[in-house]
Structure formats: structure tokens, C-alpha cells
PDB file of C-alpha atoms in Angstrom:
ATOM      1  CA  UNK A   1     -39.382 -28.457   3.288  1.00  0.00           C
ATOM      2  CA  UNK A   2     -36.868 -30.823   3.867  1.00  0.00           C
ATOM      3  CA  UNK A   3     -34.065 -29.656   1.005  1.00  0.00           C
ATOM      4  CA  UNK A   4     -33.510 -26.785   2.771  1.00  0.00           C
ATOM      5  CA  UNK A   5     -32.284 -27.981   6.351  1.00  0.00           C
ATOM      6  CA  UNK A   6     -30.410 -30.770   4.424  1.00  0.00           C
ATOM      7  CA  UNK A   7     -28.587 -28.310   2.268  1.00  0.00           C
ATOM      8  CA  UNK A   8     -27.446 -26.250   5.373  1.00  0.00           C
ATOM      9  CA  UNK A   9     -26.100 -29.178   7.139  1.00  0.00           C
ATOM     10  CA  UNK A  10     -24.160 -30.055   3.603  1.00  0.00           C
ATOM     11  CA  UNK A  11     -23.107 -26.307   3.435  1.00  0.00           C
ATOM     12  CA  UNK A  12     -21.616 -26.435   7.153  1.00  0.00           C
ATOM     13  CA  UNK A  13     -20.234 -30.079   6.577  1.00  0.00           C
ATOM     14  CA  UNK A  14     -18.309 -28.477   3.733  1.00  0.00           C
ATOM     15  CA  UNK A  15     -17.308 -25.176   5.449  1.00  0.00           C
ATOM     16  CA  UNK A  16     -15.756 -27.089   8.684  1.00  0.00           C
ATOM     17  CA  UNK A  17     -14.274 -29.670   6.036  1.00  0.00           C
ATOM     18  CA  UNK A  18     -12.482 -26.572   5.124  1.00  0.00           C
ATOM     19  CA  UNK A  19     -11.465 -25.237   7.980  1.00  0.00           C
ATOM     20  CA  UNK A  20      -9.687 -28.231   9.622  1.00  0.00           C
ATOM     21  CA  UNK A  21      -7.873 -28.733   5.954  1.00  0.00           C
ATOM     22  CA  UNK A  22      -6.935 -25.048   6.634  1.00  0.00           C
ATOM     23  CA  UNK A  23      -5.593 -25.838   9.972  1.00  0.00           C
ATOM     24  CA  UNK A  24      -3.717 -28.920   9.102  1.00  0.00           C
ATOM     25  CA  UNK A  25      -1.508 -26.593   5.771  1.00  0.00           C
ATOM     26  CA  UNK A  26      -1.211 -23.852   8.685  1.00  0.00           C
ATOM     27  CA  UNK A  27       0.695 -26.712  11.036  1.00  0.00           C
ATOM     28  CA  UNK A  28       2.606 -27.945   7.731  1.00  0.00           C
ATOM     29  CA  UNK A  29       3.749 -24.657   7.383  1.00  0.00           C
ATOM     30  CA  UNK A  30       5.616 -24.742  10.855  1.00  0.00           C
ATOM     31  CA  UNK A  31       2.710 -22.522  12.099  1.00  0.00           C
ATOM     32  CA  UNK A  32       1.254 -23.596  15.550  1.00  0.00           C
ATOM     33  CA  UNK A  33      -2.434 -23.184  15.924  1.00  0.00           C
ATOM     34  CA  UNK A  34      -4.811 -23.017  18.821  1.00  0.00           C
ATOM     35  CA  UNK A  35      -9.298 -22.752  18.883  1.00  0.00           C
ATOM     36  CA  UNK A  36     -11.155 -19.792  19.063  1.00  0.00           C
ATOM     37  CA  UNK A  37     -14.551 -18.905  20.191  1.00  0.00           C
ATOM     38  CA  UNK A  38     -17.263 -17.960  16.885  1.00  0.00           C
ATOM     39  CA  UNK A  39     -20.081 -16.587  16.381  1.00  0.00           C
ATOM     40  CA  UNK A  40     -23.929 -17.783  17.259  1.00  0.00           C
ATOM     41  CA  UNK A  41     -25.515 -15.837  14.979  1.00  0.00           C
ATOM     42  CA  UNK A  42     -25.041 -13.998  11.450  1.00  0.00           C
ATOM     43  CA  UNK A  43     -24.980  -9.996  12.221  1.00  0.00           C
ATOM     44  CA  UNK A  44     -25.591 -10.221  15.854  1.00  0.00           C
ATOM     45  CA  UNK A  45     -22.582 -10.260  18.510  1.00  0.00           C
ATOM     46  CA  UNK A  46     -23.405 -13.419  20.191  1.00  0.00           C
ATOM     47  CA  UNK A  47     -20.141 -15.244  20.695  1.00  0.00           C
ATOM     48  CA  UNK A  48     -19.757 -19.183  21.663  1.00  0.00           C
ATOM     49  CA  UNK A  49     -17.870 -17.864  25.141  1.00  0.00           C
ATOM     50  CA  UNK A  50     -19.306 -17.627  28.109  1.00  0.00           C
ATOM     51  CA  UNK A  51     -18.406 -13.897  28.721  1.00  0.00           C
ATOM     52  CA  UNK A  52     -21.019 -11.657  29.254  1.00  0.00           C
ATOM     53  CA  UNK A  53     -21.213  -8.893  26.610  1.00  0.00           C
ATOM     54  CA  UNK A  54     -17.842 -10.429  24.772  1.00  0.00           C
ATOM     55  CA  UNK A  55     -15.754  -7.421  23.544  1.00  0.00           C
ATOM     56  CA  UNK A  56     -14.679  -8.866  20.618  1.00  0.00           C
ATOM     57  CA  UNK A  57     -16.719 -12.205  19.764  1.00  0.00           C
ATOM     58  CA  UNK A  58     -16.112 -15.547  17.602  1.00  0.00           C
ATOM     59  CA  UNK A  59     -12.275 -13.535  17.297  1.00  0.00           C
ATOM     60  CA  UNK A  60     -10.533 -14.546  20.706  1.00  0.00           C
ATOM     61  CA  UNK A  61      -9.160 -18.378  21.827  1.00  0.00           C
ATOM     62  CA  UNK A  62     -11.310 -19.939  23.547  1.00  0.00           C
ATOM     63  CA  UNK A  63      -8.608 -20.904  26.127  1.00  0.00           C
ATOM     64  CA  UNK A  64      -6.517 -17.971  28.206  1.00  0.00           C
ATOM     65  CA  UNK A  65      -4.093 -20.665  28.083  1.00  0.00           C
ATOM     66  CA  UNK A  66      -3.716 -20.074  24.386  1.00  0.00           C
ATOM     67  CA  UNK A  67       0.176 -19.720  24.546  1.00  0.00           C
ATOM     68  CA  UNK A  68       0.647 -22.881  25.884  1.00  0.00           C
ATOM     69  CA  UNK A  69      -2.383 -24.896  23.773  1.00  0.00           C
ATOM     70  CA  UNK A  70      -1.051 -23.469  20.349  1.00  0.00           C
ATOM     71  CA  UNK A  71       0.472 -26.618  18.227  1.00  0.00           C
ATOM     72  CA  UNK A  72       1.959 -28.082  15.254  1.00  0.00           C
ATOM     73  CA  UNK A  73       0.034 -31.429  16.274  1.00  0.00           C
ATOM     74  CA  UNK A  74      -1.645 -32.471  14.004  1.00  0.00           C
ATOM     75  CA  UNK A  75      -3.421 -35.366  15.762  1.00  0.00           C
ATOM     76  CA  UNK A  76      -4.569 -33.161  18.605  1.00  0.00           C
ATOM     77  CA  UNK A  77      -5.696 -30.345  16.042  1.00  0.00           C
ATOM     78  CA  UNK A  78      -8.273 -32.936  14.694  1.00  0.00           C
ATOM     79  CA  UNK A  79      -9.749 -33.674  18.165  1.00  0.00           C
ATOM     80  CA  UNK A  80     -10.182 -29.885  18.643  1.00  0.00           C
ATOM     81  CA  UNK A  81     -12.141 -29.380  15.159  1.00  0.00           C
ATOM     82  CA  UNK A  82     -14.431 -32.946  16.091  1.00  0.00           C
ATOM     83  CA  UNK A  83     -15.484 -31.850  19.084  1.00  0.00           C
ATOM     84  CA  UNK A  84     -15.721 -28.412  17.540  1.00  0.00           C
ATOM     85  CA  UNK A  85     -16.414 -27.808  13.945  1.00  0.00           C
ATOM     86  CA  UNK A  86     -17.190 -24.209  14.192  1.00  0.00           C
ATOM     87  CA  UNK A  87     -14.413 -23.292  16.467  1.00  0.00           C
ATOM     88  CA  UNK A  88     -12.010 -20.686  14.495  1.00  0.00           C
ATOM     89  CA  UNK A  89      -9.098 -20.577  13.494  1.00  0.00           C
ATOM     90  CA  UNK A  90      -6.311 -18.747  16.096  1.00  0.00           C
ATOM     91  CA  UNK A  91      -2.613 -18.381  14.727  1.00  0.00           C
ATOM     92  CA  UNK A  92      -0.042 -16.615  17.474  1.00  0.00           C
ATOM     93  CA  UNK A  93       2.417 -14.199  16.084  1.00  0.00           C
ATOM     94  CA  UNK A  94       5.894 -13.536  17.135  1.00  0.00           C
ATOM     95  CA  UNK A  95       6.975 -17.113  16.644  1.00  0.00           C
ATOM     96  CA  UNK A  96       7.128 -18.049  12.607  1.00  0.00           C
ATOM     97  CA  UNK A  97       5.539 -14.586  11.780  1.00  0.00           C
ATOM     98  CA  UNK A  98       4.532 -11.102  13.061  1.00  0.00           C
ATOM     99  CA  UNK A  99       1.576  -9.374  11.138  1.00  0.00           C
ATOM    100  CA  UNK A 100       0.555  -5.834  10.312  1.00  0.00           C
ATOM    101  CA  UNK A 101      -3.053  -4.740  10.391  1.00  0.00           C
ATOM    102  CA  UNK A 102      -3.971  -2.002   8.457  1.00  0.00           C
ATOM    103  CA  UNK A 103      -7.473  -0.119   7.366  1.00  0.00           C
ATOM    104  CA  UNK A 104      -9.000  -1.841   4.484  1.00  0.00           C
ATOM    105  CA  UNK A 105      -7.948   1.229   2.521  1.00  0.00           C
ATOM    106  CA  UNK A 106      -4.872   1.860   2.956  1.00  0.00           C
ATOM    107  CA  UNK A 107      -4.096  -1.927   3.334  1.00  0.00           C
ATOM    108  CA  UNK A 108      -5.286  -2.458  -0.519  1.00  0.00           C
ATOM    109  CA  UNK A 109      -3.943   0.472  -1.478  1.00  0.00           C
ATOM    110  CA  UNK A 110      -0.112  -0.485  -0.219  1.00  0.00           C
ATOM    111  CA  UNK A 111      -1.071  -3.754  -1.695  1.00  0.00           C
ATOM    112  CA  UNK A 112      -1.889  -2.638  -5.025  1.00  0.00           C
ATOM    113  CA  UNK A 113       1.234  -0.289  -5.194  1.00  0.00           C
ATOM    114  CA  UNK A 114       3.328  -3.526  -3.942  1.00  0.00           C
ATOM    115  CA  UNK A 115       2.098  -5.756  -7.040  1.00  0.00           C
ATOM    116  CA  UNK A 116       3.098  -2.991  -9.759  1.00  0.00           C
ATOM    117  CA  UNK A 117       6.583  -2.781  -8.478  1.00  0.00           C
ATOM    118  CA  UNK A 118       6.744  -6.317  -8.431  1.00  0.00           C
ATOM    119  CA  UNK A 119       7.665  -6.259  -4.662  1.00  0.00           C
ATOM    120  CA  UNK A 120       6.615 -10.028  -3.100  1.00  0.00           C
ATOM    121  CA  UNK A 121       3.789  -8.926  -0.638  1.00  0.00           C
ATOM    122  CA  UNK A 122       4.482 -12.476   1.081  1.00  0.00           C
ATOM    123  CA  UNK A 123       0.921 -13.725   2.787  1.00  0.00           C
ATOM    124  CA  UNK A 124      -1.915 -11.647   3.128  1.00  0.00           C
ATOM    125  CA  UNK A 125      -5.315 -11.819   4.499  1.00  0.00           C
ATOM    126  CA  UNK A 126      -8.599  -9.672   4.462  1.00  0.00           C
ATOM    127  CA  UNK A 127     -10.718  -9.423   8.107  1.00  0.00           C
ATOM    128  CA  UNK A 128     -13.411  -7.262   7.658  1.00  0.00           C
ATOM    129  CA  UNK A 129     -12.818  -3.985   7.374  1.00  0.00           C
ATOM    130  CA  UNK A 130      -8.894  -4.560   8.026  1.00  0.00           C
ATOM    131  CA  UNK A 131      -6.104  -6.260   5.511  1.00  0.00           C
ATOM    132  CA  UNK A 132      -3.448  -8.412   7.323  1.00  0.00           C
ATOM    133  CA  UNK A 133       0.252  -8.708   6.054  1.00  0.00           C
ATOM    134  CA  UNK A 134       2.107 -11.827   7.405  1.00  0.00           C
ATOM    135  CA  UNK A 135       6.237 -10.861   7.593  1.00  0.00           C
ATOM    136  CA  UNK A 136       9.261 -12.433   9.191  1.00  0.00           C
ATOM    137  CA  UNK A 137       9.248 -12.082  12.944  1.00  0.00           C
ATOM    138  CA  UNK A 138      11.410 -10.167  15.176  1.00  0.00           C
ATOM    139  CA  UNK A 139      11.164 -12.597  17.120  1.00  0.00           C
ATOM    140  CA  UNK A 140      12.311 -12.854  21.083  1.00  0.00           C
ATOM    141  CA  UNK A 141      16.009 -12.089  21.022  1.00  0.00           C
ATOM    142  CA  UNK A 142      18.166 -13.666  23.895  1.00  0.00           C
ATOM    143  CA  UNK A 143      19.404  -9.916  24.993  1.00  0.00           C
ATOM    144  CA  UNK A 144      15.867  -8.555  25.904  1.00  0.00           C
ATOM    145  CA  UNK A 145      17.460  -5.422  25.642  1.00  0.00           C
ATOM    146  CA  UNK A 146      18.184  -5.261  22.223  1.00  0.00           C
ATOM    147  CA  UNK A 147      14.392  -6.087  21.334  1.00  0.00           C
ATOM    148  CA  UNK A 148      12.729  -3.608  19.014  1.00  0.00           C
ATOM    149  CA  UNK A 149       9.614  -1.743  20.597  1.00  0.00           C
ATOM    150  CA  UNK A 150       7.564   0.136  18.680  1.00  0.00           C
ATOM    151  CA  UNK A 151       4.053   2.518  19.228  1.00  0.00           C
ATOM    152  CA  UNK A 152       2.833   0.015  16.780  1.00  0.00           C
ATOM    153  CA  UNK A 153       2.731  -3.171  18.990  1.00  0.00           C
ATOM    154  CA  UNK A 154      -0.381  -4.655  19.475  1.00  0.00           C
ATOM    155  CA  UNK A 155      -1.562  -7.042  21.873  1.00  0.00           C
ATOM    156  CA  UNK A 156      -5.258  -8.825  21.669  1.00  0.00           C
ATOM    157  CA  UNK A 157      -6.233  -6.222  24.830  1.00  0.00           C
ATOM    158  CA  UNK A 158      -5.416  -3.079  23.169  1.00  0.00           C
ATOM    159  CA  UNK A 159      -6.208  -3.107  19.682  1.00  0.00           C
ATOM    160  CA  UNK A 160      -9.550  -0.570  20.453  1.00  0.00           C
ATOM    161  CA  UNK A 161      -6.278   2.038  21.180  1.00  0.00           C
ATOM    162  CA  UNK A 162      -5.282   1.202  17.872  1.00  0.00           C
ATOM    163  CA  UNK A 163      -7.633   2.211  15.394  1.00  0.00           C
ATOM    164  CA  UNK A 164      -4.730   2.593  12.581  1.00  0.00           C
ATOM    165  CA  UNK A 165      -1.584   0.541  11.764  1.00  0.00           C
ATOM    166  CA  UNK A 166      -1.518  -2.674  14.787  1.00  0.00           C
ATOM    167  CA  UNK A 167       2.128  -4.407  14.723  1.00  0.00           C
ATOM    168  CA  UNK A 168       1.288  -8.067  15.872  1.00  0.00           C
ATOM    169  CA  UNK A 169       4.230  -9.672  17.690  1.00  0.00           C
ATOM    170  CA  UNK A 170       4.700 -11.441  20.486  1.00  0.00           C
ATOM    171  CA  UNK A 171       2.209 -12.044  23.087  1.00  0.00           C
ATOM    172  CA  UNK A 172      -0.591 -11.150  20.339  1.00  0.00           C
ATOM    173  CA  UNK A 173      -2.421 -13.592  17.739  1.00  0.00           C
ATOM    174  CA  UNK A 174      -4.685 -12.961  14.658  1.00  0.00           C
ATOM    175  CA  UNK A 175      -7.734 -14.564  13.331  1.00  0.00           C
ATOM    176  CA  UNK A 176      -6.590 -16.879  10.065  1.00  0.00           C
ATOM    177  CA  UNK A 177      -8.706 -18.081   7.105  1.00  0.00           C
ATOM    178  CA  UNK A 178     -11.556 -19.592   6.813  1.00  0.00           C
ATOM    179  CA  UNK A 179     -12.747 -18.093  10.089  1.00  0.00           C
ATOM    180  CA  UNK A 180     -16.180 -16.654  10.457  1.00  0.00           C
ATOM    181  CA  UNK A 181     -16.872 -13.210  11.613  1.00  0.00           C
ATOM    182  CA  UNK A 182     -20.294 -11.702  13.249  1.00  0.00           C
ATOM    183  CA  UNK A 183     -21.182 -10.496   9.707  1.00  0.00           C
ATOM    184  CA  UNK A 184     -21.489 -14.218   8.815  1.00  0.00           C
ATOM    185  CA  UNK A 185     -18.058 -12.739   6.225  1.00  0.00           C
ATOM    186  CA  UNK A 186     -15.409 -15.456   5.849  1.00  0.00           C
ATOM    187  CA  UNK A 187     -11.433 -14.135   6.788  1.00  0.00           C
ATOM    188  CA  UNK A 188     -10.131 -15.076   3.754  1.00  0.00           C
ATOM    189  CA  UNK A 189      -7.097 -14.873   1.657  1.00  0.00           C
ATOM    190  CA  UNK A 190      -5.826 -12.428  -0.673  1.00  0.00           C
ATOM    191  CA  UNK A 191      -2.615 -13.954  -0.941  1.00  0.00           C
ATOM    192  CA  UNK A 192      -2.501 -17.012   0.558  1.00  0.00           C
ATOM    193  CA  UNK A 193       0.815 -18.599   1.896  1.00  0.00           C
ATOM    194  CA  UNK A 194       3.051 -21.018  -0.360  1.00  0.00           C
ATOM    195  CA  UNK A 195       6.094 -21.795   1.764  1.00  0.00           C
ATOM    196  CA  UNK A 196       8.212 -19.616   0.382  1.00  0.00           C
ATOM    197  CA  UNK A 197      10.493 -17.228   2.710  1.00  0.00           C
ATOM    198  CA  UNK A 198       8.048 -14.177   4.599  1.00  0.00           C
ATOM    199  CA  UNK A 199       8.815 -10.628   3.962  1.00  0.00           C
ATOM    200  CA  UNK A 200      11.492  -8.731   5.706  1.00  0.00           C
ATOM    201  CA  UNK A 201       8.561  -6.390   8.151  1.00  0.00           C
ATOM    202  CA  UNK A 202      10.417  -3.250   7.394  1.00  0.00           C
ATOM    203  CA  UNK A 203      10.622  -3.546   3.913  1.00  0.00           C
ATOM    204  CA  UNK A 204       6.402  -4.010   4.216  1.00  0.00           C
ATOM    205  CA  UNK A 205       6.081  -1.448   7.015  1.00  0.00           C
ATOM    206  CA  UNK A 206       7.464   1.099   4.500  1.00  0.00           C
ATOM    207  CA  UNK A 207       4.562   0.239   1.621  1.00  0.00           C
ATOM    208  CA  UNK A 208       1.989   0.553   3.982  1.00  0.00           C
ATOM    209  CA  UNK A 209       3.694   3.820   5.859  1.00  0.00           C
ATOM    210  CA  UNK A 210       3.224   5.488   2.499  1.00  0.00           C
ATOM    211  CA  UNK A 211      -0.476   5.001   2.787  1.00  0.00           C
ATOM    212  CA  UNK A 212      -1.036   6.841   5.710  1.00  0.00           C
ATOM    213  CA  UNK A 213       0.691  10.023   4.277  1.00  0.00           C
TER     214      UNK A 213
END
């Protein structure tokens, strides 16, 4: 009987070591990171935050000041994950990268066609029933009138209103591997980042758009 709890603790230690390792790898890529809430129990919608009836358990930043909090500082990241080893991993978008967030079937279909054509996909992650394509950001140009907005823009509060394709750009964020979903399933890389330049968003959007036809 003693072996079961010990095995569980060893599994948790391994998961937490993997988490901070991934966090530091993101920072080394120049991707700012901040800690996220995490599910309290597998198969439930209980969240580590103190919000009653959290609408997005384990998939949001711990702090409302996440945009200012997100950092590349390895020492600070280490302190956060030492304090809360189960914290999920939040990556702000619209800084180094944007993210196309597609339903699973459409995302996998687009990924398959991109692979078959030899088109570089860039980093791609599986997040439950969604597939996330990391692309070069359109950023925040000096001339605000030139900033291209579209109805795919997604902020965290509007995800339920955009069940199809979502475009996470500035003022949004994504849950990154190896975060844990309420189902107990991890967010995972289908195509991990490798330091190469991120693909042009319009090129990836063309592939994704074909999957919705």
C-alpha cells in the first residue's frame, strides 16, 4: 500500500520538473511566460482560482495583471513554479507570435495537407478538442490605423462566442504544453518549436480556411 502514494508523488514530481523545464525553454526562445491556474481534480471543473463557478477552469492566468507579469526572467519563473509546481503555463500572444486556434478535425486536416505539400507548419499544439498553430505576429504597429483587425480576433472573454477558427493576437493568451486540462489530458506539441522563424499568418490561414469549406 505504501508504494501507491509514493508512485503518485514520483509521477507528480516528474510532471512538475517537466513543467518548469518547458517554461525555461519558452523563455530561452524569447516567449514571455506567466503562471496559470490549474484543475484541482481530474474529471471536474474545479479550478485552483478562488472564482466561484470558474468558466474556464485551469485555462487562465493566476493574476489579472498577467500582461505585466509575463516575463523572460528565469529566476522569477523558477520562483513562481517552485511556489506552485502545478501551475499551468500561460503564453501571451501578440508579442512574438499569434496563434490560430482551430477545432480538432479542421486543424488536423490542415496540418495533414501542409505536411503533404511540404509547407512548413511552424509550432503546432493539441489542446483538447482544439489545435493551435503558432505563427508570426502581426504585432502592434506604431500607426494604429494600419493595424489590421478582423472578426477572428479572440480575447479570452470571447472564446465561447467563436466556436470555429479563433485568432489569438494582442491582449490574448494561450495555454501551452505541458499544462493539464480538467480531463487530465495534457496540452501537447504536435510540432514543437525549434527556434526557426515562425510562418506567415496569412499562409497558414489559407490552409485553415480550406478546412472549413
